[in-house]
PDB file of C-alpha atoms in Angstrom:
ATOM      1  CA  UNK A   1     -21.908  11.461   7.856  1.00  0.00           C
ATOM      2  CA  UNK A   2     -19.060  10.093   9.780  1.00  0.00           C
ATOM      3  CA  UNK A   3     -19.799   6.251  10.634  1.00  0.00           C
ATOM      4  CA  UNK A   4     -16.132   5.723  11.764  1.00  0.00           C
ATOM      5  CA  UNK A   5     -12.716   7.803  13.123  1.00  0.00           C
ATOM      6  CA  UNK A   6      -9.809   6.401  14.558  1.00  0.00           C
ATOM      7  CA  UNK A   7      -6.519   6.499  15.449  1.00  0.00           C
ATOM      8  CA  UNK A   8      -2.921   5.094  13.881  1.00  0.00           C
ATOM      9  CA  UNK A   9       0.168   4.562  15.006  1.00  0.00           C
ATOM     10  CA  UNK A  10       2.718   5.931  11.785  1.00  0.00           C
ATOM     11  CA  UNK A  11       5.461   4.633  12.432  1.00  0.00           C
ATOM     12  CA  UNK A  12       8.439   5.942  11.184  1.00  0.00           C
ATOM     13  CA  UNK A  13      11.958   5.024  11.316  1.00  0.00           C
ATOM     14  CA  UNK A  14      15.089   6.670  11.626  1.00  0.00           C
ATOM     15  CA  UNK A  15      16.335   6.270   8.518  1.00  0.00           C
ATOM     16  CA  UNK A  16      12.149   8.034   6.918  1.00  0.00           C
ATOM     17  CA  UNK A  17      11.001   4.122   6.269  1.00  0.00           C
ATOM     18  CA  UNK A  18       7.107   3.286   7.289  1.00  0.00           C
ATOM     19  CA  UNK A  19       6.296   0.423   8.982  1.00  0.00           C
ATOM     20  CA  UNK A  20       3.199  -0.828   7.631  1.00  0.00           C
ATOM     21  CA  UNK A  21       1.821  -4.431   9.470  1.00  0.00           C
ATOM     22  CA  UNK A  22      -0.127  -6.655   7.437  1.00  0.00           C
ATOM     23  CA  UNK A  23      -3.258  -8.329   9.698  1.00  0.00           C
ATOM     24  CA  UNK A  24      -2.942 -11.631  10.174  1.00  0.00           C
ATOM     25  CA  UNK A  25      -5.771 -14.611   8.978  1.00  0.00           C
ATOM     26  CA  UNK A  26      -7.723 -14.490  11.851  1.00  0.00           C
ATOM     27  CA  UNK A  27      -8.481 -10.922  11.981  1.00  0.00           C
ATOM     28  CA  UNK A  28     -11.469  -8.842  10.930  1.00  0.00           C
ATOM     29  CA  UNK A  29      -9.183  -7.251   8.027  1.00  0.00           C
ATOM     30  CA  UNK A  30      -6.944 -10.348   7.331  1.00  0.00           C
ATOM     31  CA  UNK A  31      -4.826  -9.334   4.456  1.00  0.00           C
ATOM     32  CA  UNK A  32      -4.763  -5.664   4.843  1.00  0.00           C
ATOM     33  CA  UNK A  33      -1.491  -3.450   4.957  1.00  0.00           C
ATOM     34  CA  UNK A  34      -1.481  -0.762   7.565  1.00  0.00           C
ATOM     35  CA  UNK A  35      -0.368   1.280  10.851  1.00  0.00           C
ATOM     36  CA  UNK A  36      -1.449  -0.436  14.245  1.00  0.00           C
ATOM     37  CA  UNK A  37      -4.560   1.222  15.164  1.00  0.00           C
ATOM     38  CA  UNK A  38      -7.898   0.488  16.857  1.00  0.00           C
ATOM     39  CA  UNK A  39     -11.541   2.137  17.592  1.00  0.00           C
ATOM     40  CA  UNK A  40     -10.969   4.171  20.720  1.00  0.00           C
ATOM     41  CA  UNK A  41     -12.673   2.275  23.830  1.00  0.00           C
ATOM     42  CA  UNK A  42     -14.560   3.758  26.926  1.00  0.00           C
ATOM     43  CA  UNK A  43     -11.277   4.255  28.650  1.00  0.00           C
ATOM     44  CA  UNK A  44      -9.751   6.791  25.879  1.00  0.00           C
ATOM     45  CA  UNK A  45     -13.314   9.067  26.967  1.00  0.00           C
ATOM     46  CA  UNK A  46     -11.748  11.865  29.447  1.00  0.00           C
ATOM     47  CA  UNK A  47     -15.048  13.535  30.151  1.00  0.00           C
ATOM     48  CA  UNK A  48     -16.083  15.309  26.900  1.00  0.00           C
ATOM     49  CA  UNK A  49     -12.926  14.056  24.784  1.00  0.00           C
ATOM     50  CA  UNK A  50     -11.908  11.387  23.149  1.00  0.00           C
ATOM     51  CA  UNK A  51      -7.760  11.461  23.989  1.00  0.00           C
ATOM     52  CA  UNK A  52      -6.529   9.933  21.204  1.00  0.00           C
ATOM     53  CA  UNK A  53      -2.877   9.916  21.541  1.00  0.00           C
ATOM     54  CA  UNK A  54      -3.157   7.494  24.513  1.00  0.00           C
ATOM     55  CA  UNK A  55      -5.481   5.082  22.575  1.00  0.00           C
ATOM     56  CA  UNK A  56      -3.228   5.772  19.642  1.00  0.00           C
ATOM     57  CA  UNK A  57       0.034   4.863  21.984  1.00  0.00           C
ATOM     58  CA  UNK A  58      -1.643   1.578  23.547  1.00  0.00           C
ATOM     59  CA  UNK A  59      -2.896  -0.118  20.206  1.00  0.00           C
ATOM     60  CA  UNK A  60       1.265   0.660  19.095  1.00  0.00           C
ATOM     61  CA  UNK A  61       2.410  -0.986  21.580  1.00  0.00           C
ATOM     62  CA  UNK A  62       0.018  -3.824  21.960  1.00  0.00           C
ATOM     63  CA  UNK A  63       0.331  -4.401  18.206  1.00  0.00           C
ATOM     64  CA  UNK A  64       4.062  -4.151  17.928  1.00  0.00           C
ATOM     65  CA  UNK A  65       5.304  -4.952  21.435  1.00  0.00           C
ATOM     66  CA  UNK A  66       7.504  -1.890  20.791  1.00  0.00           C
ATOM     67  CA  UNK A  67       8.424  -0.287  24.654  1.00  0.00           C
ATOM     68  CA  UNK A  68       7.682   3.351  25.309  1.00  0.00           C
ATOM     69  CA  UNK A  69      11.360   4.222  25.423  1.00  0.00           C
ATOM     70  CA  UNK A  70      11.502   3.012  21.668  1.00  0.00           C
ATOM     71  CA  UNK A  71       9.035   5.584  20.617  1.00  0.00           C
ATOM     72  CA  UNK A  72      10.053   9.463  19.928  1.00  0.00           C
ATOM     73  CA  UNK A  73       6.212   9.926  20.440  1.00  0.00           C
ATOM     74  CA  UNK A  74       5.412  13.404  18.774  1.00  0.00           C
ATOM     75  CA  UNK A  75       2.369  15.432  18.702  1.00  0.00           C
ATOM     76  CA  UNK A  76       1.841  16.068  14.775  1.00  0.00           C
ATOM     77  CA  UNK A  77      -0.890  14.233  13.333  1.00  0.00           C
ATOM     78  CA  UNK A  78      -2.221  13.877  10.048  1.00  0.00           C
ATOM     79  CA  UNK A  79      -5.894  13.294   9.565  1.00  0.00           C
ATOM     80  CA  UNK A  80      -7.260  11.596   6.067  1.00  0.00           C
ATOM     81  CA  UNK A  81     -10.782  11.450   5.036  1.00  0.00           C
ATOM     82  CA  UNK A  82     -12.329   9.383   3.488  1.00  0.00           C
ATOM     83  CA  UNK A  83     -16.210   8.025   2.541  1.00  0.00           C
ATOM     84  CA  UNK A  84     -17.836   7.297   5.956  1.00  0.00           C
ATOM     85  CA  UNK A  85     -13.726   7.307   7.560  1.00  0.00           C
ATOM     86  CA  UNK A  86     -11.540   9.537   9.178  1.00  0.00           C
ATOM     87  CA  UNK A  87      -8.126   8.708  10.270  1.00  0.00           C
ATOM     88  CA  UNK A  88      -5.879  10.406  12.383  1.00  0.00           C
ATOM     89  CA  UNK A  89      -2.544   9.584  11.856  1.00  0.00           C
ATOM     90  CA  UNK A  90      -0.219  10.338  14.445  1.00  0.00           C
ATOM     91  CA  UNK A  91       3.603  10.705  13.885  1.00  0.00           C
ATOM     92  CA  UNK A  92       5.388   7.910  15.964  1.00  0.00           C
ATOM     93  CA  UNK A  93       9.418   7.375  15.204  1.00  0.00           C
ATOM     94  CA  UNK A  94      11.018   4.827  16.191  1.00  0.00           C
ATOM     95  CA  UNK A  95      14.492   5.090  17.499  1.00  0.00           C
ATOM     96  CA  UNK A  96      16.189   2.218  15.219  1.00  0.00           C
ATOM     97  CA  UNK A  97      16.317   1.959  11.278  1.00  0.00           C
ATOM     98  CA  UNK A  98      13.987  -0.147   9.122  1.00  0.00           C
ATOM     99  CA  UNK A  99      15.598  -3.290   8.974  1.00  0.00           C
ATOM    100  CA  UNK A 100      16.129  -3.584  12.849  1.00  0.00           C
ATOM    101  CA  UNK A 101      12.762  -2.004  13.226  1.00  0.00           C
ATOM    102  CA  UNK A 102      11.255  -4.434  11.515  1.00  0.00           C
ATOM    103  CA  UNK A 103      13.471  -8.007  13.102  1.00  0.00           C
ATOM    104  CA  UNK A 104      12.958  -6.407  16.832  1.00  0.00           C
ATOM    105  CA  UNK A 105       8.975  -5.658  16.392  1.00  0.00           C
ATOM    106  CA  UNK A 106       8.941  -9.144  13.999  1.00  0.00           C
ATOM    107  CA  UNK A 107      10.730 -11.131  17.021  1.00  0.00           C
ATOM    108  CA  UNK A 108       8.245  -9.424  19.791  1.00  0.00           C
ATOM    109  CA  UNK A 109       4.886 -10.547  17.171  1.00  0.00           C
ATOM    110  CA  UNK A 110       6.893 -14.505  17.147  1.00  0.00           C
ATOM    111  CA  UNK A 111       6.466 -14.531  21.180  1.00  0.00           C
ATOM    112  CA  UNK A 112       2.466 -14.263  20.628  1.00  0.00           C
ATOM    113  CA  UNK A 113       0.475 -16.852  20.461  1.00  0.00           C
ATOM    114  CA  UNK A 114      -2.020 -14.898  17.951  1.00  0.00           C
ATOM    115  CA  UNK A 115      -0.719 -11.846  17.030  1.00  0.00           C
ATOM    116  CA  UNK A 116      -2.646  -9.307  14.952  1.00  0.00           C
ATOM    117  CA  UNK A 117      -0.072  -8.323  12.230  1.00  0.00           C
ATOM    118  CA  UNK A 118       1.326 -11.417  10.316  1.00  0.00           C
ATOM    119  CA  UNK A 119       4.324  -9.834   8.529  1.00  0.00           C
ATOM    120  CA  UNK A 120       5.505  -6.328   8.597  1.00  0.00           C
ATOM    121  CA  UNK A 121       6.486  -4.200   5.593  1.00  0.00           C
ATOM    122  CA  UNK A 122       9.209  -1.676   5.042  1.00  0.00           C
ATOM    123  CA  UNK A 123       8.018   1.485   2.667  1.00  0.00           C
ATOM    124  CA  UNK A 124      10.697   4.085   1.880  1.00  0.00           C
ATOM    125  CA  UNK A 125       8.412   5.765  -1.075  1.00  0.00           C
ATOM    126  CA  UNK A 126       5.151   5.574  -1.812  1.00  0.00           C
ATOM    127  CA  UNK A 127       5.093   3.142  -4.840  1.00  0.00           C
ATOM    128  CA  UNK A 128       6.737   0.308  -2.246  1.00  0.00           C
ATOM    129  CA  UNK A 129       3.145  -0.179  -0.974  1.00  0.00           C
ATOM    130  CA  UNK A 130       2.001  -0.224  -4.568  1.00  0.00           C
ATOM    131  CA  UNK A 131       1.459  -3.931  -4.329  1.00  0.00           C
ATOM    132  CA  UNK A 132      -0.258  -3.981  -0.786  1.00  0.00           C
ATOM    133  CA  UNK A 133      -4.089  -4.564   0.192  1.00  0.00           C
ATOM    134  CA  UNK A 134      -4.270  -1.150   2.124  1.00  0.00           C
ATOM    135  CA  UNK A 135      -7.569   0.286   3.411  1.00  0.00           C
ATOM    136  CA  UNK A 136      -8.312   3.942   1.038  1.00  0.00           C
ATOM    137  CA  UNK A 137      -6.706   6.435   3.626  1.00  0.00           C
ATOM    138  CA  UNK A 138      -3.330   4.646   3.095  1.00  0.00           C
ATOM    139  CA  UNK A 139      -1.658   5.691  -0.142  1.00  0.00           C
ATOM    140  CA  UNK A 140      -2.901   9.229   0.548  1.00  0.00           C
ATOM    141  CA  UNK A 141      -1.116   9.618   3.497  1.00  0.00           C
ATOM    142  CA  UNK A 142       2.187   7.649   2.189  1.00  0.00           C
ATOM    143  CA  UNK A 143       1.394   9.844  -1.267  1.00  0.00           C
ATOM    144  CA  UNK A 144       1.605  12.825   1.387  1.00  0.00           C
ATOM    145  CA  UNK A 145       4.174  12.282   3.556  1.00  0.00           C
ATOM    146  CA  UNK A 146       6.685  11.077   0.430  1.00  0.00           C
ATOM    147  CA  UNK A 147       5.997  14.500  -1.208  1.00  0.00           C
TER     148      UNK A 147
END
């Protein structure tokens, strides 16, 4: 019943913002408001597992530019599920607040010449993405993690 899982970089700041990146106009899901994430590829397969904290950690960091050594990279996750969906959200905090966050990772995406997120935005409660395009596993897990 599952036609897709996947993993997401939440990222979370050190003053408890989310950084949610909206996809740029060129992208498969231009417009939509979310964690960097991807499909896991052949090279996240470790014989009979899928290791989805290192596909999780590679899509952050190609999506934000963000270094290792900016990432408190913890091993909670959070899946939601959803029709056909399952995400697995995977608690990633960066070591900066929101607004810096957001200039540092924002000044990384300005060095690309297509970059998949074309604006980032800042959510410090759950009705701050009330406005956003967001895939159905979003406000759930902002709804949760708010609570």
């Amino acid at each position: 019943q599952v036609t897709n899982f996947f993993g997401m970089a939440a990222l979370r700041t050190q003053d408890g913002a989310f950084l949610l990146g909206e996809m740029g106009p060129h992208t498969a899901n231009a417009g939509q408001s979310y964690f960097p994430a991807g499909t896991p590829e052949p090279a996240d397969v470790r014989g009979a597992h899928v290791d989805l904290a290192a596909s999780v950690t590679r899509e952050c960091l190609e999506e934000t530019g963000l270094a290792l050594s900016e990432l408190d990279l913890r091993d909670t996750w959070t899946a939601v599920i959803t029709k056909g969906q399952i995400a697995f959200m995977r608690d990633l905090r960066l070591v900066m607040d929101a607004q810096s966050a957001k200039r540092h990772i924002e000044a990384n995406l300005a060095q690309e010449d297509a970059p998949e997120f074309s604006r980032l935005h800042i959510v410090r409660a759950p009705e701050d993405a009330h406005g956003l395009t967001m895939p159905s596993f979003m406000q759930p897990f902002l709804d949760f993690s708010f609570r």
